[in-house]
Each structure stands twice: as structure tokens, then as C-alpha cells.
Short mmCIF file of C-alpha atoms in Angstrom, two decimals:
data_model
loop_
_atom_site.label_atom_id
_atom_site.label_comp_id
_atom_site.label_asym_id
_atom_site.label_seq_id
_atom_site.Cartn_x
_atom_site.Cartn_y
_atom_site.Cartn_z
CA MET K 1 93.64 149.16 37.30
CA LEU K 2 96.26 146.73 36.12
CA PRO K 3 99.98 147.67 36.07
CA ALA K 4 101.79 146.60 32.92
CA PRO K 5 105.17 147.93 31.82
CA ILE K 6 104.61 145.90 28.65
CA PRO K 7 101.63 145.93 26.28
CA LEU K 8 98.76 143.51 26.74
CA TYR K 9 100.19 141.49 23.88
CA GLU K 10 103.90 141.18 23.19
CA GLY K 11 104.17 139.54 19.80
CA LYS K 12 101.76 136.65 20.00
CA HIS K 13 102.07 136.12 23.75
CA LEU K 14 99.28 137.05 26.12
CA LYS K 15 100.74 138.83 29.13
CA ILE K 16 99.64 138.12 32.69
CA MET K 17 98.77 141.30 34.59
CA LYS K 18 97.81 142.06 38.17
CA ILE K 19 95.58 144.41 40.09
CA ALA K 20 97.17 147.74 41.02
CA TRP K 21 96.19 148.35 44.64
CA LYS K 22 96.36 152.05 45.58
CA HIS K 23 95.97 153.83 48.89
CA SER K 24 92.93 156.05 49.32
CA ASP K 25 95.18 159.10 49.86
CA GLU K 26 96.78 158.56 46.45
CA LEU K 27 93.40 158.34 44.76
CA SER K 28 92.06 161.37 46.62
CA GLU K 29 95.05 163.44 45.50
CA LEU K 30 94.58 162.38 41.88
CA LEU K 31 90.80 162.43 41.53
CA LYS K 32 90.09 165.51 43.67
CA GLU K 33 86.32 166.07 44.00
CA ASP K 34 85.61 162.95 41.92
CA PHE K 35 87.00 160.75 44.69
CA ARG K 36 84.06 159.56 46.79
CA ALA K 37 85.12 157.06 49.44
CA ASP K 38 81.47 156.65 50.42
CA GLU K 39 80.81 155.11 46.99
CA SER K 40 83.34 152.32 47.45
CA ILE K 41 82.43 148.70 48.12
CA VAL K 42 84.10 146.43 50.66
CA LEU K 43 85.99 143.47 49.18
CA ASN K 44 87.37 141.99 52.39
CA CYS K 45 87.58 142.87 56.04
CA ASN K 46 89.38 140.27 58.16
CA ILE K 47 89.35 141.71 61.68
CA SER K 48 91.07 138.59 63.06
CA ASP K 49 94.19 139.32 60.98
CA PRO K 50 95.63 142.80 61.68
CA THR K 51 98.24 142.29 58.93
CA SER K 52 95.50 142.06 56.31
CA PRO K 53 94.03 145.56 55.89
CA PRO K 54 90.56 145.89 54.37
CA LYS K 55 90.40 146.33 50.61
CA PHE K 56 87.86 148.34 48.67
CA ALA K 57 86.85 148.87 45.05
CA ILE K 58 85.74 152.21 43.61
CA ASN K 59 84.62 153.45 40.21
CA ILE K 60 87.11 156.11 39.01
CA ALA K 61 85.11 157.29 35.99
CA SER K 62 84.83 161.07 36.06
CA LYS K 63 81.58 162.50 37.43
CA SER K 64 82.49 166.08 36.50
CA SER K 65 82.99 167.90 33.21
CA GLU K 66 86.64 166.84 33.25
CA PRO K 67 87.62 164.11 30.76
CA ASP K 68 87.86 160.54 32.00
CA HIS K 69 90.71 159.89 34.43
CA LYS K 70 92.15 156.99 32.42
CA GLU K 71 95.21 158.76 30.97
CA LYS K 72 95.88 160.69 34.16
CA PHE K 73 95.76 157.51 36.22
CA GLU K 74 98.06 155.59 33.87
CA LYS K 75 100.64 158.40 33.82
CA ARG K 76 100.59 158.91 37.60
CA PHE K 77 100.92 155.26 38.60
CA GLY K 78 102.70 153.72 35.59
CA SER K 79 99.74 151.43 35.04
CA THR K 80 97.51 150.63 32.13
CA THR K 81 93.76 150.17 31.93
CA VAL K 82 91.93 147.37 30.18
CA SER K 83 88.24 146.63 29.88
CA GLY K 84 86.59 144.70 32.69
CA ARG K 85 85.88 141.71 30.44
CA THR K 86 89.46 141.58 29.14
CA SER K 87 90.89 141.85 32.64
CA LEU K 88 89.40 138.49 33.67
CA PHE K 89 91.43 136.79 30.95
CA VAL K 90 94.82 138.33 31.79
CA VAL K 91 95.09 138.04 35.58
CA SER K 92 95.77 135.23 38.04
CA LYS K 93 92.97 133.10 39.47
CA THR K 94 93.18 135.01 42.76
CA ASP K 95 92.86 138.41 41.09
CA ALA K 96 90.11 137.07 38.81
CA ARG K 97 88.05 136.13 41.88
CA ILE K 98 88.49 139.66 43.26
CA LEU K 99 87.52 141.26 39.95
CA GLY K 100 84.59 138.87 39.69
CA GLN K 101 83.33 140.26 42.99
CA CYS K 102 83.92 143.97 42.47
CA LEU K 103 83.04 144.47 38.79
CA PRO K 104 79.37 143.37 38.96
CA HIS K 105 78.83 145.25 42.22
CA LEU K 106 80.21 148.50 40.79
CA GLN K 107 78.14 148.09 37.63
CA TRP K 108 75.02 147.40 39.67
CA HIS K 109 75.46 150.54 41.78
CA ILE K 110 75.92 152.67 38.65
CA ARG K 111 72.71 151.31 37.10
CA HIS K 112 70.52 151.40 40.22
CA GLN K 113 70.76 154.98 41.46
CA PHE K 114 66.97 155.25 41.57
CA CYS K 115 64.27 153.15 43.19
CA SER K 116 62.36 150.92 40.78
CA ASN K 117 59.33 151.13 43.09
CA CYS K 118 58.86 154.90 43.43
CA GLY K 119 61.57 156.51 41.30
CA GLU K 120 63.35 158.35 44.11
CA ARG K 121 67.14 158.32 44.50
CA THR K 122 68.52 155.42 46.56
CA THR K 123 71.44 155.33 48.98
CA LYS K 124 74.21 152.74 49.27
CA ASP K 125 74.92 150.96 52.54
CA PRO K 126 78.51 151.22 53.90
CA SER K 127 79.61 147.82 52.57
CA GLY K 128 78.05 148.22 49.13
CA SER K 129 75.92 145.09 49.44
CA LYS K 130 72.56 146.85 48.97
CA ARG K 131 70.78 150.14 48.25
CA THR K 132 67.83 151.55 50.17
CA CYS K 133 65.15 154.02 49.14
CA PRO K 134 64.70 156.60 51.93
CA THR K 135 61.26 157.51 50.56
CA CYS K 136 59.45 154.16 50.38
CA SER K 137 61.99 152.07 52.39
CA THR K 138 62.40 149.50 49.61
CA VAL K 139 65.69 147.62 49.90
CA HIS K 140 67.39 146.69 46.62
CA TYR K 141 69.96 143.90 46.32
CA PRO K 142 72.32 143.09 43.43
CA ILE K 143 70.71 140.91 40.77
CA LEU K 144 72.21 137.58 39.73
CA SER K 145 71.11 136.14 36.37
CA PRO K 146 71.33 132.36 35.75
CA VAL K 147 73.05 131.37 32.49
CA ALA K 148 73.29 127.88 31.02
CA ILE K 149 76.64 127.11 29.41
CA VAL K 150 76.82 123.74 27.69
CA LEU K 151 79.44 121.69 25.90
CA VAL K 152 77.63 119.71 23.21
CA THR K 153 79.25 116.38 22.33
CA ASN K 154 78.84 113.63 19.78
CA GLY K 155 80.99 110.65 20.71
CA ASP K 156 84.64 111.76 20.66
CA ARG K 157 83.87 115.20 19.26
CA CYS K 158 82.64 118.38 20.93
CA LEU K 159 81.15 121.52 19.43
CA VAL K 160 82.67 124.95 20.06
CA VAL K 161 81.21 128.20 18.75
CA ARG K 162 82.38 131.74 18.13
CA GLN K 163 80.48 134.94 18.92
CA PRO K 164 81.38 138.15 17.05
CA ARG K 165 82.36 139.92 20.29
CA PHE K 166 84.95 137.28 21.24
CA MET K 167 88.65 138.08 21.16
CA ALA K 168 90.24 137.14 17.82
CA GLY K 169 90.39 133.38 17.30
CA MET K 170 88.53 132.43 20.48
CA TYR K 171 85.84 129.72 20.50
CA SER K 172 83.83 128.57 23.50
CA ALA K 173 80.81 126.55 24.61
CA ILE K 174 77.21 127.50 23.83
CA SER K 175 75.55 129.69 26.45
CA GLY K 176 72.32 131.57 27.09
CA PHE K 177 70.12 133.00 29.83
CA LEU K 178 67.46 130.90 31.52
CA GLU K 179 63.94 132.16 30.96
CA PRO K 180 61.36 132.54 33.78
CA GLY K 181 59.78 129.21 34.69
CA GLU K 182 62.42 127.24 32.79
CA SER K 183 64.54 124.42 34.23
CA LEU K 184 68.27 124.22 33.54
CA GLU K 185 67.80 121.12 31.39
CA ALA K 186 65.06 122.80 29.35
CA ALA K 187 67.22 125.89 28.86
CA VAL K 188 70.11 123.76 27.59
CA ARG K 189 67.90 122.01 25.05
CA ARG K 190 66.34 125.29 23.90
CA GLU K 191 69.65 127.16 23.55
CA VAL K 192 71.30 124.35 21.60
CA ALA K 193 68.31 124.09 19.26
CA GLU K 194 68.12 127.86 18.76
CA GLU K 195 71.82 128.55 18.24
CA VAL K 196 73.07 125.51 16.30
CA GLY K 197 69.93 123.58 15.31
CA LEU K 198 70.85 120.38 17.16
CA GLU K 199 68.69 118.16 19.37
CA VAL K 200 70.34 117.06 22.60
CA GLU K 201 69.44 113.97 24.57
CA GLU K 202 71.22 113.63 27.92
CA VAL K 203 72.04 116.73 29.97
CA LYS K 204 74.48 116.42 32.88
CA PHE K 205 75.21 119.23 35.34
CA PHE K 206 78.95 119.86 35.75
CA SER K 207 79.59 122.86 38.03
CA SER K 208 78.78 126.53 38.49
CA GLN K 209 80.71 129.78 38.43
CA SER K 210 79.94 133.40 39.17
CA TRP K 211 80.72 135.62 36.18
CA ALA K 212 80.74 139.42 36.06
CA PHE K 213 79.32 139.82 32.56
CA PRO K 214 77.21 141.02 30.94
CA LEU K 215 76.19 142.34 34.36
CA SER K 216 76.26 139.63 37.03
CA SER K 217 75.69 136.03 36.02
CA LEU K 218 75.73 132.60 37.62
CA MET K 219 77.11 130.26 34.97
CA LEU K 220 75.60 126.77 35.21
CA GLY K 221 77.91 124.43 33.33
CA CYS K 222 76.56 121.29 31.65
CA HIS K 223 77.59 118.52 29.30
CA ALA K 224 75.03 117.43 26.71
CA SER K 225 75.16 114.77 24.00
CA ILE K 226 73.19 115.06 20.77
CA LYS K 227 70.27 112.70 20.33
CA HIS K 228 71.22 109.28 18.97
CA GLY K 229 70.40 108.86 15.32
CA THR K 230 70.02 112.60 14.64
CA THR K 231 72.26 114.65 12.39
CA ASP K 232 75.28 116.55 13.68
CA HIS K 233 74.92 119.13 10.91
CA VAL K 234 75.09 122.58 12.47
CA SER K 235 72.64 125.30 11.47
CA LEU K 236 74.03 128.52 12.95
CA ASP K 237 71.90 131.33 14.29
CA GLU K 238 73.86 134.03 12.46
CA ALA K 239 72.39 136.75 14.64
CA GLU K 240 74.26 135.24 17.61
CA LEU K 241 77.17 133.24 16.18
CA GLU K 242 79.63 133.60 13.32
CA ASP K 243 81.22 130.14 13.28
CA SER K 244 81.32 126.68 14.89
CA ARG K 245 83.72 123.74 14.87
CA TRP K 246 83.63 120.09 15.89
CA LEU K 247 86.84 119.20 17.76
CA HIS K 248 88.25 115.80 18.76
CA ARG K 249 89.49 115.20 22.30
CA GLU K 250 93.13 115.33 21.21
CA GLU K 251 92.55 118.65 19.46
CA VAL K 252 90.97 120.13 22.57
CA LEU K 253 93.89 119.11 24.78
CA THR K 254 96.40 120.49 22.28
CA ILE K 255 94.61 123.83 22.05
CA LEU K 256 94.16 124.11 25.84
CA ASP K 257 97.88 123.47 26.25
CA LYS K 258 98.74 126.62 24.32
CA SER K 259 100.19 129.39 26.43
CA SER K 260 98.54 132.09 24.34
CA PRO K 261 96.45 132.69 21.23
CA LYS K 262 98.27 132.82 17.90
CA ASP K 263 97.46 134.63 14.70
CA ASP K 264 94.99 132.89 12.37
CA ASP K 265 94.50 130.10 14.88
CA ILE K 266 91.84 128.80 17.22
CA TRP K 267 92.14 129.11 20.98
CA LEU K 268 89.85 128.29 23.88
CA PRO K 269 89.00 130.17 27.10
CA PRO K 270 91.68 130.23 29.84
CA GLU K 271 91.47 128.42 33.17
CA VAL K 272 89.58 131.26 34.84
CA ALA K 273 86.49 130.49 32.72
CA ILE K 274 84.11 127.60 33.37
CA ALA K 275 84.18 126.84 29.63
CA HIS K 276 87.82 125.83 30.01
CA ARG K 277 86.94 123.32 32.71
CA LEU K 278 84.01 121.95 30.72
CA LEU K 279 86.29 121.32 27.76
CA LYS K 280 89.17 119.91 29.78
CA SER K 281 87.04 117.51 31.84
CA TRP K 282 85.43 116.16 28.68
CA ALA K 283 88.74 115.82 26.81
CA LEU K 284 90.26 113.92 29.75
CA LYS K 285 87.11 111.78 30.08
CA GLU K 286 86.53 113.00 33.62
CA ASN K 287 82.82 113.78 33.22
#
């Protein structure tokens, strides 16, 4: 829950929001029988610092016949709700790290109520780090999916692409899941060939980042240059992408310097996303 006395957008400016921390008593009063403290997950528990109380995350979606608690929550606490994906783009780096921890865990617990081995209902451990089947004793842990995200370059130009689900005007780097038995380098070459029809030569690992979507991903950031002597003509996979653009270093720096997206304009992912760092490091010739 993110408190915001102003809308998510005010004019053309993207507003920074923050997590609305609420005491368990407040939530219990509001949610009634839908409040299940035993379904929460532990975010931090620093026993060496008594001034830092433990924090938890809980799914407030209604489990009864009552409508979703969204409007009731917003009215009671003067907050507003945004989607999990959107929230990562409108909070501080600190809050983004917290959301990046709790969102995939909560999603995983919702989707893994039953044992994949025998089909019986599973139970959550107190911290929320695993689920156990009391029937066959199988222990289930949250799944982390590796994703290659690559900034394709050709000299002083880089390629950015747009997926239909992106926020209006946003472009980013090419990305895709690794397949079983595939190396990171092979995944980069395959994804680039499949999505934009280009052949890459050198692949350099940049850094990694945990990302909450689509479920729980480990983003493996890379830089890759197209093969010397080959064409830079892009052939889009229209089932995945709706547009692409080649940008010069100066253009990238100018766009990254924007404080917010503007109508009918291109913008790039904010600092919280690894795509931002891929673009910035390349534009500044740091890679």
C-alpha cells in the first residue's frame, strides 16, 4: 500500500510514493476474518537493534465473499493502491528493495497452496521462506527464474525496444528467459536473433538484479555488440515487440536525465531497474 495525497501522475510528472506501513491491530480491525497474521512473511528481524521492530508483508486480497478490500483500505488510511509492477517504478531505491523481496514471496505462496508431488495442501513456515507438505514431507522453496537482459550496441548506437505491456512511451533493453541447458551467452544470442533478427558477436556480463516479475526473476545484465560486417536492420518479432529504436550515446544520456515521462515522447527505465544501469554505463563508456 502506497500513500499518495496526489495522483500517480500530476500533469506529466511521475510522483514518488512510499510504502504505507500499518500496525497489525489496524489491519485486523479493518480486514476482520480476512486478516491472517499466520500468512504473513518476515521482511526483517534485527534482534540486535531494539529500535528496529520486525516488519512483515501480507496479502490483503479478500478471501471471503466480500468485495476486495482496496477501496476500504484507501478510505481508512488515506492511501492509494497501485499494481505491484507499477510500484517498483514510483518508490525510492530502499522501498523498491523491500517490494522486490515481498512481492515475489507473496505471489509464490498464493500459487503454491498444494504440493506438486502428491497434491495435498501445504503449510507455510513462520518466516514465509518455504512451504511443507505434511503428507509426503516434501519441502517447497520459492522459485527463481534466470532472465537474460541485454543492451545490443553497434558502435556509438544502442538498440532499445518496446513491449506492448510497457507504460506509455517506455523503451528498454531486450530480455528473455534462459532455457534449460542453455548458457547465458547462448541465451543472449538466441533472444537477440529471435526478437530483432540481429547476430551478436561479443557478449559481456555486466551485473545482476533480483526482479519480482513476472513471478520471481534473476535479471542477468549483459552488453552485446552486433557481428562486424552484418546488417543492423531490425526485424521485429511482432508477437513480442511493437517497436525498436537505435539511440546515440548523447540521446541516451538526455533521455535518462529526464525527471519523468512526457506525452508522445520516449523514456527509459528508472534507476531501480537494471536496464537503466546498462544504458547509463554504456552511454558513459564505463563498460
